[in-house]
Coordinates of C-alpha atoms in Angstrom, one line a residue:
X1 CA -0.2 -0.2 0.1
X2 CA 1.0 3.4 -0.8
X3 CA 1.9 5.9 1.9
X4 CA -0.9 9.0 2.4
X5 CA 0.4 12.4 3.9
X6 CA -1.7 16.0 4.8
X7 CA 0.4 18.7 2.4
X8 CA -2.5 21.5 3.2
X9 CA -4.4 22.3 5.7
X10 CA -7.8 24.8 5.6
X11 CA -11.0 25.5 8.3
X12 CA -13.8 28.3 9.0
X13 CA -15.9 28.4 12.0
X14 CA -17.6 29.9 14.5
X15 CA -14.4 31.1 15.7
X16 CA -12.3 31.9 12.8
X17 CA -12.3 32.9 8.6
X18 CA -9.3 30.8 8.5
X19 CA -7.4 28.1 10.0
X20 CA -4.6 30.2 11.6
X21 CA -6.7 32.5 13.1
X22 CA -9.6 29.4 14.5
X23 CA -7.2 27.4 16.3
X24 CA -5.2 30.7 17.9
X25 CA -9.0 31.2 19.6
X26 CA -9.1 27.4 20.2
X27 CA -6.2 27.2 21.9
X28 CA -6.7 30.9 24.0
X29 CA -10.0 29.1 25.1
X30 CA -12.2 31.2 23.5
X31 CA -15.6 30.8 22.8
X32 CA -17.8 31.2 19.5
X33 CA -21.4 30.5 20.7
X34 CA -23.6 33.5 21.0
X35 CA -27.7 33.6 20.4
X36 CA -28.6 33.0 16.7
X37 CA -28.6 36.4 14.7
X38 CA -29.4 34.4 11.4
X39 CA -33.2 34.1 12.1
X40 CA -35.3 34.8 14.7
X41 CA -35.2 32.2 17.5
X42 CA -37.6 34.2 20.3
X43 CA -39.8 31.6 20.0
X44 CA -37.2 28.2 19.8
X45 CA -36.8 26.4 23.2
X46 CA -32.9 26.7 21.9
X47 CA -31.7 30.3 20.9
X48 CA -27.7 29.4 20.8
X49 CA -25.6 28.3 17.9
X50 CA -22.0 28.4 17.0
X51 CA -22.9 30.7 13.6
X52 CA -20.2 32.2 11.4
X53 CA -20.4 36.1 11.4
X54 CA -18.6 38.5 9.0
X55 CA -18.2 35.7 6.3
X56 CA -18.6 37.1 2.5
X57 CA -19.2 34.3 0.2
X58 CA -18.1 36.6 -3.0
X59 CA -14.8 36.7 -1.7
X60 CA -14.7 32.5 -2.7
X61 CA -17.2 33.4 -5.3
X62 CA -18.2 35.7 -8.9
X63 CA -21.7 36.9 -7.5
X64 CA -24.0 35.4 -9.9
X65 CA -22.7 32.4 -8.8
X66 CA -23.4 33.2 -5.1
X67 CA -27.3 32.0 -5.4
X68 CA -26.7 28.7 -7.3
X69 CA -24.3 27.2 -4.0
X70 CA -26.2 26.8 -0.4
X71 CA -24.3 28.3 2.4
X72 CA -22.5 24.7 3.5
X73 CA -20.8 24.5 -0.4
X74 CA -20.0 28.5 0.4
X75 CA -18.0 27.8 3.3
X76 CA -17.1 25.2 1.7
X77 CA -15.0 26.6 -1.2
X78 CA -13.1 29.3 1.2
X79 CA -11.7 26.3 3.5
X80 CA -11.2 24.5 0.3
X81 CA -9.0 27.6 -1.2
X82 CA -7.3 27.6 2.2
X83 CA -6.2 24.0 2.0
X84 CA -5.0 24.0 -1.5
X85 CA -3.2 27.1 -1.7
X86 CA -1.6 25.4 1.7
X87 CA 0.0 22.4 -0.4
X88 CA 0.8 24.8 -3.2
X89 CA -0.6 22.9 -5.9
X90 CA -2.5 25.5 -7.6
X91 CA -1.2 27.3 -10.4
X92 CA -1.9 31.4 -11.2
X93 CA -5.0 30.3 -12.3
X94 CA -6.2 29.3 -9.1
X95 CA -6.8 25.6 -10.5
X96 CA -4.9 22.6 -10.6
X97 CA -2.2 21.8 -13.6
X98 CA -3.4 20.0 -15.9
X99 CA -0.5 17.6 -15.4
X100 CA -2.0 15.8 -12.3
X101 CA -5.5 17.4 -12.8
X102 CA -6.7 13.4 -13.5
X103 CA -5.0 12.2 -10.6
X104 CA -6.4 14.7 -8.0
X105 CA -9.6 13.6 -6.6
X106 CA -12.1 15.1 -4.5
X107 CA -14.0 13.4 -0.6
X108 CA -16.5 15.5 0.4
X109 CA -18.9 15.2 3.3
X110 CA -22.0 16.5 5.0
X111 CA -24.8 15.3 7.9
X112 CA -27.5 17.1 5.9
X113 CA -26.5 19.4 2.9
X114 CA -28.3 22.6 1.8
X115 CA -31.3 22.0 4.9
X116 CA -32.1 26.0 4.5
X117 CA -32.3 25.7 1.1
X118 CA -34.6 23.0 1.4
X119 CA -36.6 24.2 4.0
X120 CA -37.7 27.9 1.9
X121 CA -38.3 26.3 -1.3
X122 CA -40.6 23.9 0.7
X123 CA -42.2 26.7 2.4
X124 CA -42.3 28.2 -1.2
X125 CA -43.6 25.5 -2.9
X126 CA -46.5 25.2 -0.5
X127 CA -47.4 28.7 -0.4
X128 CA -46.9 29.8 -4.3
X129 CA -46.8 27.1 -6.1
X130 CA -44.2 24.6 -7.5
X131 CA -43.8 27.3 -10.1
X132 CA -41.8 29.6 -8.0
X133 CA -39.3 26.6 -6.7
X134 CA -35.9 27.7 -7.8
X135 CA -33.9 25.8 -10.6
X136 CA -31.2 26.3 -8.3
X137 CA -32.7 24.8 -5.7
X138 CA -31.4 21.0 -6.1
X139 CA -28.2 21.1 -7.5
X140 CA -27.4 23.4 -4.3
X141 CA -28.7 21.6 -1.7
X142 CA -27.0 17.9 -2.4
X143 CA -24.3 16.6 -0.2
X144 CA -22.1 15.3 -3.1
X145 CA -22.1 18.6 -4.9
X146 CA -19.5 19.9 -1.8
X147 CA -17.4 17.6 -4.4
X148 CA -19.3 18.8 -7.8
X149 CA -18.6 22.9 -6.8
X150 CA -14.7 22.5 -5.7
X151 CA -13.7 20.0 -8.4
X152 CA -15.4 22.7 -10.7
X153 CA -13.4 25.5 -8.8
X154 CA -10.3 24.2 -9.1
X155 CA -10.5 21.7 -12.2
X156 CA -10.0 18.5 -9.9
X157 CA -11.1 15.2 -12.3
X158 CA -10.2 12.7 -10.2
X159 CA -12.6 10.4 -8.3
X160 CA -15.1 12.6 -6.4
X161 CA -16.9 10.5 -3.3
X162 CA -18.8 12.1 -0.8
X163 CA -19.7 10.2 3.0
X164 CA -23.1 11.3 4.5
X165 CA -22.7 9.3 7.2
X166 CA -24.3 12.1 10.2
X167 CA -21.3 13.3 12.4
X168 CA -19.1 11.0 11.4
X169 CA -19.1 12.0 7.2
X170 CA -16.2 13.8 8.1
X171 CA -13.3 11.4 9.2
X172 CA -14.6 8.5 6.8
X173 CA -14.2 11.1 4.3
X174 CA -10.8 11.3 5.0
X175 CA -10.5 7.6 5.1
X176 CA -12.1 7.1 2.0
X177 CA -9.5 9.5 0.7
X178 CA -6.9 7.9 2.2
X179 CA -8.1 4.4 0.6
X180 CA -8.2 5.6 -3.2
X181 CA -4.7 7.1 -2.7
X182 CA -3.2 4.1 -0.9
X183 CA -4.7 1.8 -3.5
X184 CA -3.7 4.2 -6.5
X185 CA -7.0 5.6 -7.7
X186 CA -5.3 9.0 -7.0
X187 CA -1.9 10.7 -6.1
X188 CA -4.0 13.8 -4.4
X189 CA -7.8 14.2 -2.9
X190 CA -8.8 17.2 -1.3
X191 CA -10.8 16.2 1.8
X192 CA -14.0 18.7 2.7
X193 CA -16.5 18.1 4.7
X194 CA -19.0 21.2 5.6
X195 CA -22.1 21.9 7.4
X196 CA -24.7 24.8 7.9
X197 CA -27.9 23.5 9.0
X198 CA -28.6 26.7 11.6
X199 CA -31.9 27.4 10.7
X200 CA -35.5 26.9 12.1
X201 CA -35.8 24.1 10.6
X202 CA -32.4 22.6 11.8
X203 CA -32.7 23.8 15.1
X204 CA -36.1 23.4 15.7
X205 CA -35.6 19.5 14.8
X206 CA -32.7 18.8 17.1
X207 CA -34.4 20.9 19.7
X208 CA -37.4 18.8 19.2
X209 CA -35.8 15.6 20.4
X210 CA -34.0 16.5 23.3
X211 CA -30.3 16.6 21.5
X212 CA -29.6 20.4 22.4
X213 CA -28.6 22.5 25.3
X214 CA -31.2 25.1 26.1
X215 CA -29.0 27.2 28.3
X216 CA -29.8 30.4 26.3
X217 CA -28.8 33.0 28.5
X218 CA -25.3 31.6 28.6
X219 CA -24.2 30.4 25.5
X220 CA -21.0 30.3 26.2
X221 CA -21.7 28.4 29.0
X222 CA -23.5 26.1 27.3
X223 CA -21.9 23.4 25.5
X224 CA -19.6 21.5 28.3
X225 CA -18.2 18.0 27.3
X226 CA -17.6 15.5 30.2
X227 CA -18.7 18.0 32.6
X228 CA -21.3 16.8 35.2
X229 CA -23.6 19.7 34.1
X230 CA -23.7 19.1 30.5
X231 CA -27.4 19.1 28.8
X232 CA -27.1 18.1 25.7
X233 CA -25.1 20.0 22.5
X234 CA -25.0 23.3 20.7
X235 CA -25.0 23.6 17.6
X236 CA -22.2 24.6 14.9
X237 CA -21.3 25.3 11.2
X238 CA -17.8 25.7 9.7
X239 CA -16.1 23.7 7.4
X240 CA -13.0 21.6 7.6
X241 CA -10.6 20.6 4.6
X242 CA -7.3 18.8 4.2
X243 CA -4.9 17.6 1.0
X244 CA -4.0 14.4 0.9
X245 CA -0.9 13.7 -1.3
X246 CA 0.7 9.7 -1.8
X247 CA 3.8 10.2 0.1
X248 CA 6.8 10.0 -2.5
X249 CA 4.8 12.7 -4.4
X250 CA 4.7 14.9 -1.9
X251 CA 8.1 14.2 -1.2
X252 CA 9.5 14.6 -4.8
X253 CA 8.2 18.5 -4.9
X254 CA 9.0 19.2 -1.5
X255 CA 6.0 20.1 -0.3
X256 CA 5.9 20.7 3.4
X257 CA 4.2 17.5 4.8
X258 CA 2.0 18.0 8.3
X259 CA 1.5 14.8 9.3
X260 CA 1.3 10.8 7.6
X261 CA -2.4 9.5 7.5
X262 CA -1.3 6.0 9.8
X263 CA -4.3 4.4 11.2
X264 CA -8.4 4.3 10.6
X265 CA -10.9 2.8 12.0
X266 CA -15.4 2.5 11.6
X267 CA -17.5 0.0 13.0
X268 CA -21.4 0.2 12.9
X269 CA -23.4 0.4 16.4
X270 CA -26.2 -2.3 15.5
X271 CA -28.4 -0.7 18.7
X272 CA -29.9 2.5 18.2
X273 CA -31.3 5.3 16.1
X274 CA -29.4 8.1 18.5
X275 CA -28.4 6.5 21.4
X276 CA -24.7 4.8 21.2
X277 CA -24.2 1.5 21.8
X278 CA -23.6 0.1 25.5
X279 CA -20.5 1.6 27.2
X280 CA -18.7 2.0 23.7
X281 CA -18.9 -0.9 22.5
X282 CA -18.6 0.6 18.6
X283 CA -16.8 3.4 18.9
X284 CA -14.0 1.0 21.5
X285 CA -14.1 -1.8 17.9
X286 CA -13.5 1.4 15.8
X287 CA -10.5 2.7 18.1
X288 CA -9.0 -0.6 18.6
X289 CA -9.0 -1.4 14.7
X290 CA -7.9 2.3 14.2
X291 CA -5.0 1.8 16.7
X292 CA -3.7 -2.1 15.0
X293 CA -3.1 -0.6 12.0
X294 CA -1.6 2.5 13.2
X295 CA 0.7 0.8 15.4
X296 CA 1.9 3.6 17.4
X297 CA 1.8 5.3 20.9
X298 CA -1.2 8.0 20.8
X299 CA 0.1 11.2 22.3
X300 CA -3.2 13.0 22.5
X301 CA -7.3 12.2 21.5
X302 CA -9.4 14.8 20.0
X303 CA -12.8 13.5 21.0
X304 CA -16.1 13.4 20.0
X305 CA -17.3 14.6 23.2
X306 CA -20.7 16.5 22.2
X307 CA -21.9 17.4 25.6
X308 CA -24.7 15.1 26.0
X309 CA -25.0 12.3 28.9
X310 CA -24.7 9.1 27.9
X311 CA -22.0 10.3 24.4
X312 CA -19.8 11.6 26.7
X313 CA -19.6 8.7 29.0
X314 CA -19.3 5.9 26.5
X315 CA -17.2 7.4 25.0
X316 CA -14.8 7.5 28.2
X317 CA -15.6 4.3 28.8
X318 CA -14.2 3.3 25.2
X319 CA -11.2 4.6 26.0
X320 CA -10.4 3.3 28.7
X321 CA -11.5 -0.6 27.3
X322 CA -9.1 0.4 24.4
X323 CA -5.9 1.8 25.8
X324 CA -6.1 -0.7 29.4
X325 CA -6.9 1.4 31.8
X326 CA -7.7 4.7 33.2
X327 CA -3.7 5.4 33.6
X328 CA -3.3 4.5 30.3
X329 CA -5.2 6.7 28.3
X330 CA -3.5 9.7 26.7
X331 CA -4.5 13.2 26.9
X332 CA -8.3 14.2 25.9
X333 CA -10.0 16.8 24.4
X334 CA -13.2 17.8 22.9
X335 CA -13.8 21.2 21.1
X336 CA -17.1 21.5 20.8
X337 CA -17.7 23.3 23.3
X338 CA -15.8 26.2 21.7
X339 CA -17.5 26.3 17.7
X340 CA -20.4 23.9 19.2
X341 CA -21.5 20.3 16.7
X342 CA -20.5 21.0 13.1
X343 CA -22.5 18.2 12.3
X344 CA -21.1 16.1 9.1
X345 CA -18.3 18.8 9.0
X346 CA -17.0 18.3 12.9
X347 CA -14.7 15.4 11.3
X348 CA -13.1 17.3 9.3
X349 CA -12.2 20.1 11.5
X350 CA -11.5 18.2 14.3
X351 CA -9.1 16.4 12.2
X352 CA -7.0 20.1 11.3
X353 CA -7.2 21.2 14.4
X354 CA -5.5 17.9 15.5
X355 CA -2.8 18.0 13.2
X356 CA -2.1 21.6 13.9
X357 CA -2.1 20.7 18.0
X358 CA 0.6 18.1 16.8
X359 CA 2.5 20.9 14.2
X360 CA 2.4 23.6 17.1
X361 CA 3.1 21.3 19.8
X362 CA -0.2 22.5 22.2
X363 CA -3.5 20.3 23.3
X364 CA -6.3 22.8 23.3
X365 CA -8.8 23.0 26.0
X366 CA -11.9 21.4 27.4
X367 CA -13.8 24.3 28.1
X368 CA -16.3 24.6 31.1
X369 CA -15.0 21.8 32.8
X370 CA -16.1 23.4 36.1
X371 CA -17.7 20.5 38.0
X372 CA -16.4 16.6 37.6
X373 CA -18.8 13.9 37.1
X374 CA -17.7 10.7 38.4
X375 CA -18.3 8.5 35.1
X376 CA -15.8 10.9 32.8
X377 CA -12.6 10.4 35.0
X378 CA -10.0 11.1 32.1
X379 CA -7.9 13.8 31.5
X380 CA -10.1 15.8 29.2
X381 CA -7.1 18.8 29.2
X382 CA -9.5 21.0 31.3
X383 CA -10.3 25.4 30.8
X384 CA -6.4 26.1 29.4
X385 CA -4.4 24.9 26.3
X386 CA -1.3 22.7 27.3
X387 CA 1.8 22.5 26.1
X388 CA 3.5 19.0 25.3
X389 CA 5.1 17.2 22.6
X390 CA 2.7 15.7 20.4
X391 CA 3.9 12.9 17.4
X392 CA 0.5 10.5 17.5
X393 CA -2.6 11.8 17.4
X394 CA -6.2 10.5 17.2
X395 CA -9.4 11.9 16.1
X396 CA -13.1 9.9 17.0
X397 CA -16.3 10.8 15.7
X398 CA -19.3 9.2 15.7
X399 CA -23.0 9.7 14.1
X400 CA -26.6 8.9 15.1
X401 CA -27.7 5.4 13.1
X402 CA -24.4 4.1 15.0
X403 CA -21.8 4.6 12.4
X404 CA -18.4 5.3 13.7
X405 CA -15.0 7.0 12.4
X406 CA -11.3 7.2 14.1
X407 CA -8.8 8.7 12.4
X408 CA -4.7 8.7 13.4
X409 CA -2.0 11.1 12.2
X410 CA 1.7 10.6 13.0
X411 CA 4.8 12.9 12.7
X412 CA 7.2 11.9 9.4

């Protein structure tokens, strides 16, 4: 199998419009969760989210093209462009050179896709009739249009894949891209995970199933991964992008190599549509598989850590089981307390954060760790970042339907 390395990174979320500013705020323990401003949420039981503010899609798209793409595609283009430029694989016209275009693919991910557009056009159809539905509605909302738009933008003619596996989608997109390069299906892959579902139906739907925190008066204290007072997750929006490349190709052109993808694991709970398998049995198997493939010591785990009771409890149990006891579990933190849960984008964003933690030698904190939960008793790097030498990091993602993904990166 060919070796796969990371040669470009990009990120946008409620704490920053690029990877550098986002990571700086994460390390400083800042929180991007506020009261919702994109629509009137005053009658909703949940009125808080991690929205991206001050983003102008015309920075990455022609004005006439903006209406053709849902917001999750717009922010994906922003993160993708950052990663592509970072990799040094774009020519002066902002395109992938023709010489490698057919070997450069896309692996995209989202949990829901253009939910706000689906909502808007459903209302239009109901109130004004089908003739008033936008002709751009369908192509703007499909999840695989992430790959469609980014491949067109950068002239990427290799494999074009899409993962729609709820909150594990971003991590699955990385493992799918890795497999494609390992087996010779492509030499480079853009991985892009993106989500923007902060709209009335999105907030109302997750609130109806009691998945969200309703601490409306204290937005920045609402998401509390692994804390005893946690009462649900906070929805965020964002995108994470990675450029994966075959190792010899990256080395030959003198690319900056952030890390190597050394392990990945996937499993299914086969248990319940929303609740994790008891004791984190499914998460355990995904982590065990990834660790067996990587065969290396892990220094830090970016946890799924949603701030929901069973998710945090069972992930803690799974970590203890897979590492052989509480004392052997490495540092763990969840960055969802700061940017919210970005659903299908979470795995890609958190992979970028984990790699940057390894690059910078600093572990992001788990904010709002105030009251110890006796069932969550690991080292979650509470409230303040911690300097540490990291050689290998693991990122966990678990989704509704019992779909699990784990990815491991290591320094070269």
